[in-house]
Amino acid sequence: LRDGEQAVGKRLKHGTKSKVELAHELNVAKVDIIEAGFPNSSPADYDAVTKIAQEVKGSWICGLARLVEEDITSAYECVSHSNKPMIHVFSIPINKDALESYDKEISTIVEDTVKGISLSKSYIPDGRVQFSAQNTMMAVYEAIVKSDQEALDFIVKLYSSAIEAGATDINLPDTEGYMLPHDTFDVVKYLMENIKGIENVSVHVHCHNDLGNATANSIASIRAGADCIEGTFNGIGERAGNTALEEVIMNLYIHEEMGYETSVDTTLIGKISDLVEYHTGMKKQQNKAIVGSHAFQHSSGIHQDGNDKGKKKGKKVYQIIDPETVGWTGEETQLTNRSGKGGVKKRLNRLGLD
């Protein structure tokens, strides 16, 4: 409802009404945190975040803000209506090239961060305050590759200062979708081991999909110690989009051996995915993992026959996810020039024919 809405050229079909409807569905599905918008960016977003905070009870309702008083106050005015309010403050990108472009002193960024978090915490002392610095993943990776200890020390100090100032959550973004999974693991692990007080806060990762690695990077982050994945349904968002939540959720669901769980009701994934498509007008690719119209369809006779044989033993041979697990109710068997008699028989049986 925030980064997802920033998908280029798309507006929610019914504005605030769309946002509120989607927020209610996310809450019913037991999504932990809903970043409802960027209140100070527009009157429409201010109105939407306020309405969501007033109506949706269960999930944490979060408003985004820059490290400036006007933004933070605006976010507070909206989320204060929630029984579980949260403010997410963020700084400029902290990789070296970006710092030079913004012409910002490192000490100033730390000071602004501490002030912004302290103000946010004073507004919602019993709520949650999240801090993120854009391009954190890239900044750490580049510093490790170049053995730039000064840059690493700055990043560690920045996040340690944020926690000391009262942040309950820290967010490690791959803002430009630059990272590879094995490097993401190393970066998150380094920060988990070096940021002071990190064991006392929730650690988020926020990945973008510019190289198609957002889901893999999110899973790598979990294995390195992160406990919260930020993303969007259908992977909508800036440029190539954000981490597709349905992919992360079902990876953890299927790979029980990893030992991680989410609170999300998987049977509502299909419904939410369809609602996102409807309200944004952004069509899902047909072969999209988990939620695409072809995700559980089989055209090969070998696959169709194998699935039917497997069903007799309780598990399909060519399908690792039971479609009903994600609320999918479409026709699985597609009759094509590759279908065998098993597929034809199944379709005839469904039509009540012998």
Tab-separated table of C-alpha atoms in Angstrom:
chain	number	residue	atom	x	y	z
A	1	LEU	CA	0.000	0.000	0.000
A	2	ARG	CA	3.041	2.284	-0.021
A	3	ASP	CA	6.012	1.095	-2.080
A	4	GLY	CA	3.705	-1.096	-4.156
A	5	GLU	CA	1.560	1.902	-5.015
A	6	GLN	CA	4.660	3.600	-6.411
A	7	ALA	CA	4.602	1.285	-9.433
A	8	VAL	CA	5.131	3.555	-12.422
A	9	GLY	CA	2.017	4.824	-14.183
A	10	LYS	CA	-0.493	3.108	-11.904
A	11	ARG	CA	-3.037	4.576	-9.523
A	12	LEU	CA	-5.364	2.637	-7.278
A	13	LYS	CA	-8.704	2.376	-9.061
A	14	HIS	CA	-10.809	3.777	-6.211
A	15	GLY	CA	-8.156	5.773	-4.354
A	16	THR	CA	-8.565	5.689	-0.581
A	17	LYS	CA	-11.428	3.186	-0.847
A	18	SER	CA	-9.089	0.743	-2.625
A	19	LYS	CA	-6.407	1.161	0.015
A	20	VAL	CA	-8.829	0.595	2.875
A	21	GLU	CA	-10.322	-2.526	1.269
A	22	LEU	CA	-6.888	-4.013	0.659
A	23	ALA	CA	-5.767	-3.157	4.205
A	24	HIS	CA	-8.773	-5.000	5.648
A	25	GLU	CA	-7.931	-8.098	3.588
A	26	LEU	CA	-4.266	-7.986	4.617
A	27	ASN	CA	-5.367	-7.755	8.245
A	28	VAL	CA	-7.751	-10.722	7.906
A	29	ALA	CA	-4.874	-12.703	6.363
A	30	LYS	CA	-2.805	-11.891	9.483
A	31	VAL	CA	-0.095	-9.867	7.765
A	32	ASP	CA	1.959	-8.524	10.703
A	33	ILE	CA	2.631	-4.955	9.554
A	34	ILE	CA	0.837	-2.841	6.958
A	35	GLU	CA	2.830	0.149	5.721
A	36	ALA	CA	-0.268	2.103	4.749
A	37	GLY	CA	1.356	5.061	3.019
A	38	PHE	CA	3.551	8.161	3.143
A	39	PRO	CA	1.189	10.636	4.892
A	40	ASN	CA	3.073	13.852	4.192
A	41	SER	CA	3.488	13.097	0.482
A	42	SER	CA	-0.106	14.059	-0.392
A	43	PRO	CA	-3.492	14.866	1.179
A	44	ALA	CA	-4.845	11.650	-0.380
A	45	ASP	CA	-2.229	9.508	1.345
A	46	TYR	CA	-2.796	11.342	4.637
A	47	ASP	CA	-6.504	10.560	4.365
A	48	ALA	CA	-5.935	6.911	3.426
A	49	VAL	CA	-3.487	6.172	6.252
A	50	THR	CA	-5.822	7.861	8.753
A	51	LYS	CA	-8.827	5.793	7.625
A	52	ILE	CA	-6.839	2.557	7.709
A	53	ALA	CA	-5.575	3.337	11.214
A	54	GLN	CA	-9.136	4.077	12.348
A	55	GLU	CA	-10.711	0.959	10.852
A	56	VAL	CA	-8.135	-1.834	10.765
A	57	LYS	CA	-7.417	-3.475	14.113
A	58	GLY	CA	-4.966	-6.345	14.405
A	59	SER	CA	-1.981	-5.564	12.180
A	60	TRP	CA	0.503	-2.838	13.045
A	61	ILE	CA	-0.362	0.231	10.954
A	62	CYS	CA	2.728	2.069	9.756
A	63	GLY	CA	3.267	5.480	8.179
A	64	LEU	CA	6.455	6.408	6.307
A	65	ALA	CA	8.386	9.611	7.052
A	66	ARG	CA	11.644	11.287	6.174
A	67	LEU	CA	13.866	12.398	9.040
A	68	VAL	CA	12.132	15.765	9.261
A	69	GLU	CA	9.683	16.980	11.894
A	70	GLU	CA	6.911	17.802	9.426
A	71	ASP	CA	6.886	14.255	8.002
A	72	ILE	CA	7.075	12.567	11.396
A	73	THR	CA	4.297	14.690	12.857
A	74	SER	CA	2.105	13.982	9.852
A	75	ALA	CA	2.704	10.227	10.170
A	76	TYR	CA	1.902	10.364	13.880
A	77	GLU	CA	-1.364	12.225	13.318
A	78	CYS	CA	-2.487	9.375	11.059
A	79	VAL	CA	-1.253	6.249	12.861
A	80	SER	CA	-2.241	7.558	16.303
A	81	HIS	CA	-5.764	6.316	15.496
A	82	SER	CA	-4.470	2.728	15.494
A	83	ASN	CA	-4.260	0.494	18.555
A	84	LYS	CA	-0.902	-0.663	17.133
A	85	PRO	CA	0.786	2.459	15.682
A	86	MET	CA	4.138	2.443	13.901
A	87	ILE	CA	6.299	5.093	12.252
A	88	HIS	CA	9.004	4.240	9.718
A	89	VAL	CA	11.674	6.929	9.314
A	90	PHE	CA	14.310	6.707	6.608
A	91	SER	CA	17.517	8.488	5.641
A	92	ILE	CA	19.118	9.295	2.298
A	93	PRO	CA	21.156	6.528	0.558
A	94	ILE	CA	24.362	5.804	2.465
A	95	ASN	CA	26.563	4.212	-0.207
A	96	LYS	CA	29.551	6.438	-0.995
A	97	ASP	CA	28.469	7.610	-4.459
A	98	ALA	CA	25.082	8.687	-3.127
A	99	LEU	CA	26.571	10.456	-0.117
A	100	GLU	CA	28.764	12.487	-2.441
A	101	SER	CA	25.761	13.309	-4.659
A	102	TYR	CA	23.719	14.521	-1.684
A	103	ASP	CA	26.774	16.378	-0.299
A	104	LYS	CA	25.940	15.217	3.240
A	105	GLU	CA	28.294	14.905	6.183
A	106	ILE	CA	28.244	11.505	7.890
A	107	SER	CA	27.914	13.072	11.338
A	108	THR	CA	24.840	15.002	10.188
A	109	ILE	CA	23.098	11.801	9.084
A	110	VAL	CA	23.648	10.222	12.503
A	111	GLU	CA	22.394	13.364	14.263
A	112	ASP	CA	19.292	13.586	12.055
A	113	THR	CA	18.575	9.897	12.657
A	114	VAL	CA	18.758	10.200	16.437
A	115	LYS	CA	16.539	13.303	16.424
A	116	GLY	CA	13.988	11.723	14.102
A	117	ILE	CA	13.725	8.503	16.098
A	118	SER	CA	13.562	10.353	19.410
A	119	LEU	CA	10.711	12.516	18.137
A	120	SER	CA	8.847	9.498	16.733
A	121	LYS	CA	9.265	7.608	19.996
A	122	SER	CA	8.002	10.580	21.998
A	123	TYR	CA	4.820	10.547	19.898
A	124	ILE	CA	4.168	6.795	20.245
A	125	PRO	CA	6.051	5.594	23.338
A	126	ASP	CA	4.220	2.255	23.302
A	127	GLY	CA	4.275	1.902	19.526
A	128	ARG	CA	6.976	0.808	17.109
A	129	VAL	CA	9.549	3.020	15.413
A	130	GLN	CA	11.476	1.674	12.454
A	131	PHE	CA	14.635	3.098	10.936
A	132	SER	CA	16.123	2.426	7.521
A	133	ALA	CA	18.934	3.954	5.517
A	134	GLN	CA	18.515	3.618	1.763
A	135	ASN	CA	21.048	1.434	-0.090
A	136	THR	CA	22.309	-0.147	3.140
A	137	MET	CA	22.923	-3.551	1.539
A	138	MET	CA	24.923	-2.103	-1.353
A	139	ALA	CA	26.877	0.185	0.976
A	140	VAL	CA	27.963	-2.694	3.225
A	141	TYR	CA	28.765	-4.963	0.297
A	142	GLU	CA	30.925	-2.344	-1.414
A	143	ALA	CA	32.723	-1.564	1.852
A	144	ILE	CA	33.480	-5.253	2.470
A	145	VAL	CA	34.786	-5.744	-1.098
A	146	LYS	CA	36.986	-2.642	-0.846
A	147	SER	CA	38.044	-3.374	2.760
A	148	ASP	CA	36.740	0.099	3.637
A	149	GLN	CA	36.592	-0.152	7.433
A	150	GLU	CA	35.703	3.521	7.808
A	151	ALA	CA	32.513	3.025	5.771
A	152	LEU	CA	31.621	-0.129	7.705
A	153	ASP	CA	32.160	1.636	11.020
A	154	PHE	CA	29.860	4.472	9.930
A	155	ILE	CA	27.049	2.095	8.953
A	156	VAL	CA	27.367	0.133	12.195
A	157	LYS	CA	27.419	3.370	14.205
A	158	LEU	CA	24.365	4.709	12.348
A	159	TYR	CA	22.221	1.670	13.120
A	160	SER	CA	23.600	1.281	16.651
A	161	SER	CA	22.711	4.937	17.312
A	162	ALA	CA	19.219	4.355	15.910
A	163	ILE	CA	18.632	1.488	18.341
A	164	GLU	CA	20.063	3.469	21.250
A	165	ALA	CA	17.703	6.349	20.372
A	166	GLY	CA	14.691	4.049	20.693
A	167	ALA	CA	14.153	2.276	17.367
A	168	THR	CA	12.257	-0.974	17.873
A	169	ASP	CA	12.802	-2.119	14.287
A	170	ILE	CA	15.652	-1.639	11.838
A	171	ASN	CA	15.389	-2.164	8.115
A	172	LEU	CA	18.223	-3.155	5.784
A	173	PRO	CA	17.143	-2.186	2.250
A	174	ASP	CA	18.477	-3.326	-1.091
A	175	THR	CA	16.996	-0.156	-2.553
A	176	GLU	CA	18.306	-0.627	-6.093
A	177	GLY	CA	17.872	-4.400	-6.329
A	178	TYR	CA	21.636	-4.818	-6.705
A	179	MET	CA	22.440	-7.741	-4.437
A	180	LEU	CA	23.055	-11.438	-5.060
A	181	PRO	CA	21.769	-14.024	-2.543
A	182	HIS	CA	25.137	-15.200	-1.184
A	183	ASP	CA	26.346	-11.609	-0.762
A	184	THR	CA	23.044	-10.671	0.906
A	185	PHE	CA	23.587	-13.445	3.442
A	186	ASP	CA	27.100	-12.155	4.204
A	187	VAL	CA	25.929	-8.535	4.547
A	188	VAL	CA	23.032	-9.316	6.890
A	189	LYS	CA	25.208	-11.668	8.939
A	190	TYR	CA	27.901	-8.975	9.268
A	191	LEU	CA	25.382	-6.434	10.513
A	192	MET	CA	23.752	-8.945	12.879
A	193	GLU	CA	27.148	-9.549	14.420
A	194	ASN	CA	28.290	-5.919	14.641
A	195	ILE	CA	25.347	-3.569	15.282
A	196	LYS	CA	25.092	-2.882	19.003
A	197	GLY	CA	21.731	-3.870	20.462
A	198	ILE	CA	20.488	-5.592	17.300
A	199	GLU	CA	19.457	-8.623	19.322
A	200	ASN	CA	16.794	-6.467	21.008
A	201	VAL	CA	15.009	-5.267	17.848
A	202	SER	CA	13.167	-6.722	14.872
A	203	VAL	CA	15.387	-6.868	11.793
A	204	HIS	CA	13.662	-6.199	8.461
A	205	VAL	CA	14.933	-6.555	4.910
A	206	HIS	CA	13.456	-4.648	1.988
A	207	CYS	CA	14.520	-6.043	-1.387
A	208	HIS	CA	13.826	-4.874	-4.912
A	209	ASN	CA	13.657	-7.137	-7.942
A	210	ASP	CA	15.763	-5.338	-10.565
A	211	LEU	CA	17.879	-8.454	-11.181
A	212	GLY	CA	15.097	-10.917	-10.333
A	213	ASN	CA	16.704	-11.786	-6.984
A	214	ALA	CA	14.267	-10.268	-4.486
A	215	THR	CA	12.761	-13.535	-3.235
A	216	ALA	CA	16.115	-15.331	-3.075
A	217	ASN	CA	17.709	-12.355	-1.299
A	218	SER	CA	14.858	-12.274	1.217
A	219	ILE	CA	15.259	-15.993	1.986
A	220	ALA	CA	19.034	-15.515	2.323
A	221	SER	CA	18.369	-12.658	4.765
A	222	ILE	CA	16.127	-14.853	6.907
A	223	ARG	CA	18.816	-17.515	7.065
A	224	ALA	CA	21.297	-14.827	8.159
A	225	GLY	CA	19.067	-13.689	11.040
A	226	ALA	CA	16.429	-11.255	9.728
A	227	ASP	CA	12.917	-11.847	11.067
A	228	CYS	CA	10.728	-9.565	8.944
A	229	ILE	CA	10.372	-9.458	5.153
A	230	GLU	CA	8.970	-6.323	3.565
A	231	GLY	CA	7.302	-6.778	0.216
A	232	THR	CA	4.136	-6.594	-1.838
A	233	PHE	CA	1.625	-9.067	-3.195
A	234	ASN	CA	2.257	-9.818	-6.880
A	235	GLY	CA	5.655	-8.138	-6.420
A	236	ILE	CA	4.367	-4.726	-7.545
A	237	GLY	CA	6.420	-1.607	-6.849
A	238	GLU	CA	9.083	0.774	-8.110
A	239	ARG	CA	10.788	-0.232	-11.383
A	240	ALA	CA	10.870	-4.066	-11.488
A	241	GLY	CA	8.977	-4.226	-8.208
A	242	ASN	CA	9.462	-5.404	-4.643
A	243	THR	CA	9.820	-8.823	-3.066
A	244	ALA	CA	6.692	-10.850	-3.898
A	245	LEU	CA	5.287	-11.759	-0.494
A	246	GLU	CA	3.412	-14.795	-1.798
A	247	GLU	CA	6.715	-16.281	-2.962
A	248	VAL	CA	8.478	-15.813	0.372
A	249	ILE	CA	5.474	-17.096	2.339
A	250	MET	CA	5.150	-20.260	0.257
A	251	ASN	CA	8.909	-20.917	0.207
A	252	LEU	CA	8.849	-21.010	4.003
A	253	TYR	CA	5.622	-23.043	3.984
A	254	ILE	CA	6.928	-25.715	1.613
A	255	HIS	CA	10.446	-25.868	3.055
A	256	GLU	CA	9.475	-26.791	6.595
A	257	GLU	CA	13.000	-28.080	7.151
A	258	MET	CA	14.188	-24.456	7.339
A	259	GLY	CA	12.230	-24.095	10.573
A	260	TYR	CA	10.579	-20.722	9.873
A	261	GLU	CA	6.900	-19.802	9.934
A	262	THR	CA	4.737	-16.810	9.101
A	263	SER	CA	1.393	-15.891	10.612
A	264	VAL	CA	-0.196	-15.446	7.169
A	265	ASP	CA	-3.299	-17.444	6.228
A	266	THR	CA	-2.093	-18.913	2.935
A	267	THR	CA	-5.623	-19.718	1.726
A	268	LEU	CA	-6.224	-15.974	1.262
A	269	ILE	CA	-3.166	-15.411	-0.957
A	270	GLY	CA	-5.101	-15.952	-4.198
A	271	LYS	CA	-7.893	-13.603	-3.147
A	272	ILE	CA	-5.505	-10.820	-2.137
A	273	SER	CA	-3.496	-11.267	-5.330
A	274	ASP	CA	-6.649	-10.889	-7.421
A	275	LEU	CA	-7.710	-7.807	-5.434
A	276	VAL	CA	-4.303	-6.196	-5.976
A	277	GLU	CA	-4.623	-6.886	-9.704
A	278	TYR	CA	-8.134	-5.396	-9.764
A	279	HIS	CA	-7.364	-2.265	-7.742
A	280	THR	CA	-4.063	-1.471	-9.508
A	281	GLY	CA	-4.994	-2.609	-13.010
A	282	MET	CA	-1.612	-4.380	-13.174
A	283	LYS	CA	-2.128	-7.768	-14.812
A	284	LYS	CA	-0.189	-10.692	-13.396
A	285	GLN	CA	1.997	-12.620	-15.814
A	286	GLN	CA	0.287	-15.948	-16.528
A	287	ASN	CA	3.262	-18.015	-15.357
A	288	LYS	CA	3.775	-15.949	-12.186
A	289	ALA	CA	4.825	-18.221	-9.321
A	290	ILE	CA	2.037	-19.042	-6.815
A	291	VAL	CA	-0.607	-16.636	-8.171
A	292	GLY	CA	-0.376	-16.765	-11.983
A	293	SER	CA	-3.276	-18.253	-13.948
A	294	HIS	CA	-0.949	-21.009	-15.219
A	295	ALA	CA	0.750	-21.701	-11.860
A	296	PHE	CA	-1.143	-24.970	-11.311
A	297	GLN	CA	-2.121	-25.912	-14.863
A	298	HIS	CA	-0.719	-28.916	-16.711
A	299	SER	CA	-0.782	-29.435	-20.471
A	300	SER	CA	1.595	-32.390	-20.753
A	301	GLY	CA	-0.077	-35.820	-20.746
A	302	ILE	CA	2.821	-37.201	-18.710
A	303	HIS	CA	2.271	-34.540	-16.032
A	304	GLN	CA	-1.504	-34.981	-16.026
A	305	ASP	CA	-1.240	-38.745	-15.670
A	306	GLY	CA	1.512	-38.481	-13.044
A	307	ASN	CA	-0.551	-36.099	-10.935
A	308	ASP	CA	-3.554	-38.425	-11.022
A	309	LYS	CA	-1.429	-41.437	-10.064
A	310	GLY	CA	0.197	-39.434	-7.265
A	311	LYS	CA	-3.146	-38.264	-5.889
A	312	LYS	CA	-4.026	-41.865	-5.026
A	313	LYS	CA	-1.097	-41.782	-2.573
A	314	GLY	CA	-1.971	-38.331	-1.285
A	315	LYS	CA	0.584	-36.295	-3.254
A	316	LYS	CA	0.752	-35.215	-6.873
A	317	VAL	CA	3.916	-36.171	-8.733
A	318	TYR	CA	4.435	-32.919	-10.646
A	319	GLN	CA	3.065	-30.371	-8.186
A	320	ILE	CA	4.660	-29.353	-4.885
A	321	ILE	CA	1.828	-27.045	-3.771
A	322	ASP	CA	-1.806	-28.072	-3.345
A	323	PRO	CA	-3.651	-25.272	-5.200
A	324	GLU	CA	-6.255	-25.064	-2.429
A	325	THR	CA	-3.473	-24.082	-0.004
A	326	VAL	CA	-3.284	-20.683	-1.692
A	327	GLY	CA	-6.986	-20.428	-2.537
A	328	TRP	CA	-6.611	-21.382	-6.221
A	329	THR	CA	-9.734	-22.985	-7.718
A	330	GLY	CA	-9.072	-23.036	-11.463
A	331	GLU	CA	-9.022	-25.964	-13.891
A	332	GLU	CA	-5.688	-27.799	-13.580
A	333	THR	CA	-5.895	-30.138	-16.577
A	334	GLN	CA	-5.631	-28.353	-19.920
A	335	LEU	CA	-6.474	-30.410	-23.014
A	336	THR	CA	-3.752	-29.856	-25.616
A	337	ASN	CA	-2.040	-31.791	-28.381
A	338	ARG	CA	0.238	-33.188	-25.640
A	339	SER	CA	-2.589	-34.523	-23.466
A	340	GLY	CA	-2.977	-38.296	-23.100
A	341	LYS	CA	-6.027	-40.442	-22.485
A	342	GLY	CA	-5.706	-39.873	-18.718
A	343	GLY	CA	-6.260	-36.138	-19.122
A	344	VAL	CA	-9.150	-36.647	-21.550
A	345	LYS	CA	-10.788	-39.168	-19.190
A	346	LYS	CA	-10.450	-36.761	-16.237
A	347	ARG	CA	-12.107	-33.941	-18.181
A	348	LEU	CA	-14.939	-36.218	-19.382
A	349	ASN	CA	-15.511	-37.391	-15.815
A	350	ARG	CA	-15.779	-33.770	-14.641
A	351	LEU	CA	-18.414	-33.251	-17.328
A	352	GLY	CA	-20.346	-36.277	-16.031
A	353	LEU	CA	-19.535	-38.444	-19.045
A	354	ASP	CA	-18.272	-42.021	-19.113
